[in-house]
PDB file of C-alpha atoms in Angstrom:
ATOM      1  CA  TYR X  25     -40.696  72.585 -17.251  1.00  0.00           C
ATOM      2  CA  ASN X  26     -38.065  74.292 -15.179  1.00  0.00           C
ATOM      3  CA  ASP X  27     -38.323  76.753 -12.139  1.00  0.00           C
ATOM      4  CA  GLY X  28     -41.644  77.846 -13.442  1.00  0.00           C
ATOM      5  CA  ARG X  29     -40.540  78.150 -16.983  1.00  0.00           C
ATOM      6  CA  ILE X  30     -41.408  76.033 -20.047  1.00  0.00           C
ATOM      7  CA  ILE X  31     -38.216  75.473 -21.896  1.00  0.00           C
ATOM      8  CA  LEU X  32     -38.650  75.221 -25.573  1.00  0.00           C
ATOM      9  CA  SER X  33     -35.092  75.436 -27.009  1.00  0.00           C
ATOM     10  CA  ASP X  34     -31.739  76.441 -25.866  1.00  0.00           C
ATOM     11  CA  MET X  35     -30.573  77.522 -29.321  1.00  0.00           C
ATOM     12  CA  GLY X  36     -33.093  80.350 -30.184  1.00  0.00           C
ATOM     13  CA  SER X  37     -32.607  84.003 -30.548  1.00  0.00           C
ATOM     14  CA  GLN X  38     -34.494  87.307 -30.026  1.00  0.00           C
ATOM     15  CA  TYR X  39     -36.385  86.818 -33.163  1.00  0.00           C
ATOM     16  CA  PHE X  40     -39.420  84.526 -32.800  1.00  0.00           C
ATOM     17  CA  SER X  41     -43.168  84.474 -33.070  1.00  0.00           C
ATOM     18  CA  MET X  42     -46.049  82.482 -31.539  1.00  0.00           C
ATOM     19  CA  ALA X  43     -49.656  81.567 -32.632  1.00  0.00           C
ATOM     20  CA  VAL X  44     -52.219  79.140 -31.242  1.00  0.00           C
ATOM     21  CA  THR X  45     -54.221  77.000 -33.801  1.00  0.00           C
ATOM     22  CA  SER X  46     -58.103  76.497 -33.538  1.00  0.00           C
ATOM     23  CA  THR X  47     -57.399  73.121 -31.902  1.00  0.00           C
ATOM     24  CA  ASN X  48     -55.308  75.030 -29.228  1.00  0.00           C
ATOM     25  CA  HIS X  49     -51.937  73.881 -30.456  1.00  0.00           C
ATOM     26  CA  VAL X  50     -49.111  76.130 -29.656  1.00  0.00           C
ATOM     27  CA  ILE X  51     -46.780  77.108 -32.692  1.00  0.00           C
ATOM     28  CA  ILE X  52     -43.661  78.842 -32.144  1.00  0.00           C
ATOM     29  CA  ILE X  53     -41.040  79.901 -34.942  1.00  0.00           C
ATOM     30  CA  TYR X  54     -37.880  81.207 -34.174  1.00  0.00           C
ATOM     31  CA  TYR X  55     -34.505  81.880 -35.782  1.00  0.00           C
ATOM     32  CA  ASP X  56     -31.835  79.786 -34.963  1.00  0.00           C
ATOM     33  CA  GLU X  57     -28.554  81.479 -35.102  1.00  0.00           C
ATOM     34  CA  ASN X  58     -26.445  78.295 -35.159  1.00  0.00           C
ATOM     35  CA  GLU X  59     -28.576  76.921 -38.189  1.00  0.00           C
ATOM     36  CA  SER X  60     -29.006  80.334 -39.555  1.00  0.00           C
ATOM     37  CA  ARG X  61     -32.633  79.575 -40.656  1.00  0.00           C
ATOM     38  CA  LEU X  62     -35.952  79.417 -38.869  1.00  0.00           C
ATOM     39  CA  VAL X  63     -37.245  76.557 -36.809  1.00  0.00           C
ATOM     40  CA  MET X  64     -40.836  75.652 -36.032  1.00  0.00           C
ATOM     41  CA  LYS X  65     -41.925  73.978 -33.060  1.00  0.00           C
ATOM     42  CA  TYR X  66     -45.374  72.925 -32.038  1.00  0.00           C
ATOM     43  CA  SER X  67     -46.986  71.341 -28.943  1.00  0.00           C
ATOM     44  CA  LYS X  68     -47.652  67.607 -29.403  1.00  0.00           C
ATOM     45  CA  ASP X  69     -50.849  68.161 -27.294  1.00  0.00           C
ATOM     46  CA  PRO X  70     -53.413  71.005 -27.073  1.00  0.00           C
ATOM     47  CA  VAL X  71     -52.457  73.598 -24.430  1.00  0.00           C
ATOM     48  CA  THR X  72     -55.635  75.310 -22.739  1.00  0.00           C
ATOM     49  CA  GLY X  73     -54.111  76.650 -19.576  1.00  0.00           C
ATOM     50  CA  SER X  74     -56.162  74.294 -17.434  1.00  0.00           C
ATOM     51  CA  ASN X  75     -52.941  73.145 -16.005  1.00  0.00           C
ATOM     52  CA  PRO X  76     -50.392  75.951 -16.247  1.00  0.00           C
ATOM     53  CA  THR X  77     -47.554  73.974 -14.439  1.00  0.00           C
ATOM     54  CA  ALA X  78     -47.702  70.927 -16.745  1.00  0.00           C
ATOM     55  CA  ALA X  79     -44.930  70.140 -18.851  1.00  0.00           C
ATOM     56  CA  VAL X  80     -45.383  70.734 -22.713  1.00  0.00           C
ATOM     57  CA  GLU X  81     -43.948  68.116 -25.194  1.00  0.00           C
ATOM     58  CA  TRP X  82     -42.643  69.986 -28.238  1.00  0.00           C
ATOM     59  CA  ASN X  83     -42.240  68.480 -31.790  1.00  0.00           C
ATOM     60  CA  THR X  84     -40.170  70.043 -34.388  1.00  0.00           C
ATOM     61  CA  SER X  85     -41.652  70.727 -37.797  1.00  0.00           C
ATOM     62  CA  ASP X  86     -40.233  68.586 -40.606  1.00  0.00           C
ATOM     63  CA  ILE X  87     -40.072  71.814 -42.928  1.00  0.00           C
ATOM     64  CA  VAL X  88     -36.631  73.074 -43.616  1.00  0.00           C
ATOM     65  CA  PHE X  89     -36.811  76.820 -44.005  1.00  0.00           C
ATOM     66  CA  PRO X  90     -34.573  78.852 -46.491  1.00  0.00           C
ATOM     67  CA  GLU X  91     -31.193  79.662 -45.057  1.00  0.00           C
ATOM     68  CA  TYR X  92     -30.324  83.291 -43.762  1.00  0.00           C
ATOM     69  CA  VAL X  93     -34.082  84.205 -43.634  1.00  0.00           C
ATOM     70  CA  GLY X  94     -35.690  84.766 -40.217  1.00  0.00           C
ATOM     71  CA  ASN X  95     -34.542  87.859 -38.398  1.00  0.00           C
ATOM     72  CA  TYR X  96     -37.512  90.192 -37.356  1.00  0.00           C
ATOM     73  CA  VAL X  97     -39.769  87.220 -38.052  1.00  0.00           C
ATOM     74  CA  SER X  98     -43.677  87.540 -37.548  1.00  0.00           C
ATOM     75  CA  MET X  99     -46.230  84.874 -37.851  1.00  0.00           C
ATOM     76  CA  VAL X 100     -49.968  84.777 -38.256  1.00  0.00           C
ATOM     77  CA  LEU X 101     -52.627  82.220 -38.863  1.00  0.00           C
ATOM     78  CA  ASP X 102     -55.353  82.394 -41.390  1.00  0.00           C
ATOM     79  CA  GLN X 103     -58.927  81.045 -40.501  1.00  0.00           C
ATOM     80  CA  TYR X 104     -57.913  77.700 -41.543  1.00  0.00           C
ATOM     81  CA  ASP X 105     -54.712  77.481 -39.498  1.00  0.00           C
ATOM     82  CA  GLY X 106     -52.690  78.073 -42.682  1.00  0.00           C
ATOM     83  CA  ILE X 107     -49.154  79.744 -41.550  1.00  0.00           C
ATOM     84  CA  HIS X 108     -48.127  83.079 -43.156  1.00  0.00           C
ATOM     85  CA  ILE X 109     -44.501  84.315 -42.178  1.00  0.00           C
ATOM     86  CA  SER X 110     -42.798  87.563 -42.806  1.00  0.00           C
ATOM     87  CA  ALA X 111     -39.260  87.968 -42.191  1.00  0.00           C
ATOM     88  CA  PHE X 112     -35.951  89.818 -43.192  1.00  0.00           C
ATOM     89  CA  ASP X 113     -33.710  87.861 -45.727  1.00  0.00           C
ATOM     90  CA  SER X 114     -30.313  88.858 -44.318  1.00  0.00           C
ATOM     91  CA  GLY X 115     -28.673  87.274 -47.309  1.00  0.00           C
ATOM     92  CA  ASP X 116     -30.198  89.708 -49.784  1.00  0.00           C
ATOM     93  CA  SER X 117     -31.464  92.666 -47.338  1.00  0.00           C
ATOM     94  CA  ASP X 118     -34.946  91.797 -48.711  1.00  0.00           C
ATOM     95  CA  LEU X 119     -38.403  91.438 -47.254  1.00  0.00           C
ATOM     96  CA  ALA X 120     -39.458  87.613 -47.386  1.00  0.00           C
ATOM     97  CA  TYR X 121     -42.930  85.917 -47.101  1.00  0.00           C
ATOM     98  CA  ILE X 122     -43.213  82.185 -46.488  1.00  0.00           C
ATOM     99  CA  TYR X 123     -46.322  80.208 -46.567  1.00  0.00           C
ATOM    100  CA  VAL X 124     -46.971  76.936 -44.884  1.00  0.00           C
ATOM    101  CA  PRO X 125     -50.413  75.084 -45.131  1.00  0.00           C
ATOM    102  CA  SER X 126     -50.110  73.423 -41.640  1.00  0.00           C
ATOM    103  CA  TYR X 127     -47.607  72.895 -38.734  1.00  0.00           C
ATOM    104  CA  LEU X 128     -48.044  69.243 -39.694  1.00  0.00           C
ATOM    105  CA  THR X 129     -46.854  69.866 -43.453  1.00  0.00           C
ATOM    106  CA  LYS X 130     -43.862  67.503 -44.214  1.00  0.00           C
ATOM    107  CA  LYS X 131     -40.994  68.525 -46.110  1.00  0.00           C
ATOM    108  CA  SER X 132     -41.693  65.738 -48.833  1.00  0.00           C
ATOM    109  CA  GLU X 133     -44.863  67.381 -49.577  1.00  0.00           C
ATOM    110  CA  LYS X 134     -43.118  70.492 -51.038  1.00  0.00           C
ATOM    111  CA  LYS X 135     -45.831  72.764 -50.116  1.00  0.00           C
ATOM    112  CA  MET X 136     -43.857  75.475 -48.435  1.00  0.00           C
ATOM    113  CA  VAL X 137     -43.731  78.776 -50.446  1.00  0.00           C
ATOM    114  CA  HIS X 138     -41.125  81.247 -50.132  1.00  0.00           C
ATOM    115  CA  TYR X 139     -41.388  84.593 -52.058  1.00  0.00           C
ATOM    116  CA  THR X 140     -39.467  87.816 -52.042  1.00  0.00           C
ATOM    117  CA  VAL X 141     -42.000  90.631 -51.285  1.00  0.00           C
ATOM    118  CA  ASP X 142     -39.699  93.857 -51.706  1.00  0.00           C
ATOM    119  CA  GLN X 143     -35.959  94.311 -52.489  1.00  0.00           C
ATOM    120  CA  SER X 144     -35.934  98.266 -52.707  1.00  0.00           C
ATOM    121  CA  GLY X 145     -33.180  99.143 -50.125  1.00  0.00           C
ATOM    122  CA  ALA X 146     -32.570  97.210 -47.038  1.00  0.00           C
ATOM    123  CA  VAL X 147     -36.178  96.211 -46.397  1.00  0.00           C
ATOM    124  CA  GLY X 148     -37.797  93.933 -43.901  1.00  0.00           C
ATOM    125  CA  ASN X 149     -36.706  95.079 -40.513  1.00  0.00           C
ATOM    126  CA  TRP X 150     -39.393  94.810 -37.564  1.00  0.00           C
ATOM    127  CA  THR X 151     -41.981  93.056 -39.958  1.00  0.00           C
ATOM    128  CA  GLN X 152     -45.320  92.336 -38.678  1.00  0.00           C
ATOM    129  CA  ILE X 153     -47.803  90.334 -40.845  1.00  0.00           C
ATOM    130  CA  LYS X 154     -51.453  90.112 -40.648  1.00  0.00           C
ATOM    131  CA  ILE X 155     -54.315  88.602 -42.949  1.00  0.00           C
ATOM    132  CA  ASN X 156     -56.938  91.222 -44.023  1.00  0.00           C
ATOM    133  CA  SER X 157     -60.798  90.714 -44.275  1.00  0.00           C
ATOM    134  CA  GLU X 158     -60.320  89.791 -47.850  1.00  0.00           C
ATOM    135  CA  GLY X 159     -57.723  87.214 -47.038  1.00  0.00           C
ATOM    136  CA  LYS X 160     -54.788  89.086 -48.472  1.00  0.00           C
ATOM    137  CA  PRO X 161     -51.507  89.062 -46.504  1.00  0.00           C
ATOM    138  CA  VAL X 162     -50.301  92.557 -45.372  1.00  0.00           C
ATOM    139  CA  ILE X 163     -46.958  93.255 -44.037  1.00  0.00           C
ATOM    140  CA  ALA X 164     -45.698  96.272 -42.228  1.00  0.00           C
ATOM    141  CA  TYR X 165     -41.913  97.015 -41.873  1.00  0.00           C
ATOM    142  CA  THR X 166     -38.997  99.236 -42.038  1.00  0.00           C
ATOM    143  CA  ASN X 167     -36.855 100.230 -44.812  1.00  0.00           C
ATOM    144  CA  ALA X 168     -33.382 100.576 -43.034  1.00  0.00           C
ATOM    145  CA  THR X 169     -31.984 102.606 -45.866  1.00  0.00           C
ATOM    146  CA  GLU X 170     -34.280 105.328 -44.726  1.00  0.00           C
ATOM    147  CA  ASN X 171     -33.505 105.290 -40.913  1.00  0.00           C
ATOM    148  CA  GLY X 172     -33.654 108.868 -39.755  1.00  0.00           C
ATOM    149  CA  GLN X 173     -35.962 109.883 -42.495  1.00  0.00           C
ATOM    150  CA  ARG X 174     -39.812 110.195 -42.486  1.00  0.00           C
ATOM    151  CA  ASP X 175     -40.062 107.514 -45.190  1.00  0.00           C
ATOM    152  CA  ALA X 176     -38.786 104.443 -43.291  1.00  0.00           C
ATOM    153  CA  ILE X 177     -42.108 102.935 -42.507  1.00  0.00           C
ATOM    154  CA  LYS X 178     -43.741 100.696 -45.323  1.00  0.00           C
ATOM    155  CA  LEU X 179     -46.665  98.402 -46.043  1.00  0.00           C
ATOM    156  CA  ALA X 180     -46.869  95.817 -48.570  1.00  0.00           C
ATOM    157  CA  ILE X 181     -50.485  94.398 -49.513  1.00  0.00           C
ATOM    158  CA  ALA X 182     -50.761  91.238 -51.667  1.00  0.00           C
ATOM    159  CA  GLU X 183     -53.015  91.389 -54.758  1.00  0.00           C
ATOM    160  CA  GLY X 184     -53.828  87.705 -54.441  1.00  0.00           C
ATOM    161  CA  LYS X 185     -55.520  86.008 -51.403  1.00  0.00           C
ATOM    162  CA  VAL X 186     -55.738  82.877 -49.363  1.00  0.00           C
ATOM    163  CA  VAL X 187     -58.204  80.412 -50.849  1.00  0.00           C
ATOM    164  CA  ALA X 188     -60.152  77.759 -48.973  1.00  0.00           C
ATOM    165  CA  SER X 189     -59.768  74.095 -49.790  1.00  0.00           C
ATOM    166  CA  GLY X 190     -62.234  71.946 -47.641  1.00  0.00           C
ATOM    167  CA  THR X 191     -61.214  72.676 -44.096  1.00  0.00           C
ATOM    168  CA  ALA X 192     -57.608  73.755 -44.998  1.00  0.00           C
ATOM    169  CA  SER X 193     -56.408  76.754 -46.773  1.00  0.00           C
ATOM    170  CA  THR X 194     -54.062  76.984 -49.974  1.00  0.00           C
ATOM    171  CA  ILE X 195     -51.731  79.917 -51.098  1.00  0.00           C
ATOM    172  CA  GLY X 196     -54.508  80.697 -53.597  1.00  0.00           C
ATOM    173  CA  THR X 197     -53.500  83.531 -55.893  1.00  0.00           C
ATOM    174  CA  ILE X 198     -50.733  84.997 -53.762  1.00  0.00           C
ATOM    175  CA  LYS X 199     -47.670  85.461 -55.789  1.00  0.00           C
ATOM    176  CA  ALA X 200     -44.089  86.731 -55.501  1.00  0.00           C
ATOM    177  CA  GLY X 201     -43.496  90.517 -55.343  1.00  0.00           C
ATOM    178  CA  ILE X 202     -40.195  90.371 -57.044  1.00  0.00           C
ATOM    179  CA  ASP X 203     -39.580  88.001 -60.171  1.00  0.00           C
ATOM    180  CA  SER X 204     -36.776  85.390 -59.172  1.00  0.00           C
ATOM    181  CA  LYS X 205     -35.178  85.392 -62.701  1.00  0.00           C
ATOM    182  CA  THR X 206     -35.546  89.231 -63.707  1.00  0.00           C
ATOM    183  CA  LYS X 207     -35.376  90.673 -60.394  1.00  0.00           C
ATOM    184  CA  TYR X 208     -38.100  93.233 -61.322  1.00  0.00           C
ATOM    185  CA  THR X 209     -41.242  93.779 -59.396  1.00  0.00           C
ATOM    186  CA  THR X 210     -44.112  91.804 -60.624  1.00  0.00           C
ATOM    187  CA  GLY X 211     -46.935  93.824 -59.807  1.00  0.00           C
ATOM    188  CA  ASP X 212     -48.486  91.433 -57.489  1.00  0.00           C
ATOM    189  CA  TRP X 213     -48.012  93.355 -54.189  1.00  0.00           C
ATOM    190  CA  GLU X 214     -48.772  97.012 -53.732  1.00  0.00           C
ATOM    191  CA  TYR X 215     -46.074  99.008 -51.720  1.00  0.00           C
ATOM    192  CA  MET X 216     -46.740 102.240 -49.964  1.00  0.00           C
ATOM    193  CA  THR X 217     -44.774 104.418 -47.643  1.00  0.00           C
ATOM    194  CA  VAL X 218     -46.401 105.419 -44.292  1.00  0.00           C
ATOM    195  CA  PRO X 219     -45.789 109.040 -43.805  1.00  0.00           C
ATOM    196  CA  ALA X 220     -44.366 109.812 -40.342  1.00  0.00           C
ATOM    197  CA  ILE X 221     -44.755 112.847 -38.205  1.00  0.00           C
ATOM    198  CA  THR X 222     -41.129 112.575 -36.966  1.00  0.00           C
ATOM    199  CA  PRO X 223     -38.483 110.229 -38.278  1.00  0.00           C
ATOM    200  CA  PRO X 224     -39.162 106.656 -36.891  1.00  0.00           C
ATOM    201  CA  GLN X 225     -36.292 105.447 -34.702  1.00  0.00           C
ATOM    202  CA  GLY X 226     -35.703 101.999 -36.485  1.00  0.00           C
ATOM    203  CA  GLY X 227     -32.032 102.061 -35.633  1.00  0.00           C
ATOM    204  CA  ASP X 228     -32.570 102.853 -32.141  1.00  0.00           C
ATOM    205  CA  SER X 229     -32.411 100.180 -29.286  1.00  0.00           C
ATOM    206  CA  LYS X 230     -35.735 101.461 -27.951  1.00  0.00           C
ATOM    207  CA  PHE X 231     -37.393 100.629 -31.165  1.00  0.00           C
ATOM    208  CA  GLN X 232     -38.890  97.154 -30.890  1.00  0.00           C
ATOM    209  CA  ASN X 233     -41.374  96.594 -33.540  1.00  0.00           C
ATOM    210  CA  VAL X 234     -43.865  97.977 -36.058  1.00  0.00           C
ATOM    211  CA  CYS X 235     -47.296  97.477 -34.896  1.00  0.00           C
ATOM    212  CA  LEU X 236     -50.187  96.500 -37.768  1.00  0.00           C
ATOM    213  CA  ASP X 237     -53.680  96.106 -37.290  1.00  0.00           C
ATOM    214  CA  PHE X 238     -57.080  97.200 -39.012  1.00  0.00           C
ATOM    215  CA  ASP X 239     -59.776  99.568 -38.411  1.00  0.00           C
ATOM    216  CA  SER X 240     -63.485  98.785 -38.426  1.00  0.00           C
ATOM    217  CA  ALA X 241     -63.540  99.498 -42.150  1.00  0.00           C
ATOM    218  CA  GLY X 242     -60.616  97.068 -42.733  1.00  0.00           C
ATOM    219  CA  ARG X 243     -57.893  99.679 -43.531  1.00  0.00           C
ATOM    220  CA  PRO X 244     -54.426  99.325 -42.246  1.00  0.00           C
ATOM    221  CA  VAL X 245     -53.289 101.008 -39.021  1.00  0.00           C
ATOM    222  CA  VAL X 246     -49.544 101.146 -38.478  1.00  0.00           C
ATOM    223  CA  GLY X 247     -47.904 102.175 -35.131  1.00  0.00           C
ATOM    224  CA  TYR X 248     -44.222 103.010 -34.658  1.00  0.00           C
ATOM    225  CA  LEU X 249     -41.934 104.942 -32.383  1.00  0.00           C
ATOM    226  CA  GLY X 250     -40.744 108.316 -33.662  1.00  0.00           C
ATOM    227  CA  SER X 251     -40.029 111.197 -31.361  1.00  0.00           C
ATOM    228  CA  ASN X 252     -43.185 109.944 -29.593  1.00  0.00           C
ATOM    229  CA  ILE X 253     -45.472 106.833 -30.278  1.00  0.00           C
ATOM    230  CA  GLU X 254     -47.259 107.536 -33.675  1.00  0.00           C
ATOM    231  CA  PHE X 255     -49.501 105.795 -35.965  1.00  0.00           C
ATOM    232  CA  GLY X 256     -50.417 106.231 -39.674  1.00  0.00           C
ATOM    233  CA  LYS X 257     -53.678 105.072 -41.143  1.00  0.00           C
ATOM    234  CA  ALA X 258     -54.619 104.325 -44.638  1.00  0.00           C
ATOM    235  CA  LEU X 259     -57.452 106.518 -46.114  1.00  0.00           C
ATOM    236  CA  ASP X 260     -59.761 105.506 -49.006  1.00  0.00           C
ATOM    237  CA  GLU X 261     -58.835 106.541 -52.558  1.00  0.00           C
TER     238      GLU X 261
END
């Protein structure tokens, strides 16, 4: 705690995401530019806000994340506190998905899963990941190859879904979108382009994120900056 601020790390970057578990433990993941990979930290004790000036002790996760994956990171927890992460793989200009069962998962358990979701163009900027009502990860992101065009915003929806295992989650039937050997799409993620009214300004400094949520029927709604703030909504087939 320093001058009214709680310091997490002095080696972070602009790419970070935060979530709070069902037990009120705070998880923060950020891209460490010195290490060229993501780092996950979590509060040793629950943080309830009852004493907002109290110091928070942070532990560093034992998980070692893949190198060069972490720009434009987004993180969401499923209902069992399983951790789902989307990010840009700057080594290959691909969209990456990472799953970790818990912030307490150990490297030795070898339970972290890292998949490539999309590799068509330079994809994975400004990601946002959510879990829909079916337990399927949904990722909204931009295709930098289409900057300045109306086809820059994309959605990827997993065909597989999270599965409960007692009081925890497993990755269930979620698989890679790109085969690691053949480099072809697997059919295990559905991709769609979100039609824009005006060209999304993904390359502009005023463009800060792609927003994703769901309407009352569970359909994805995506917001972004074009000439104005716009949104696109999926319709029933």
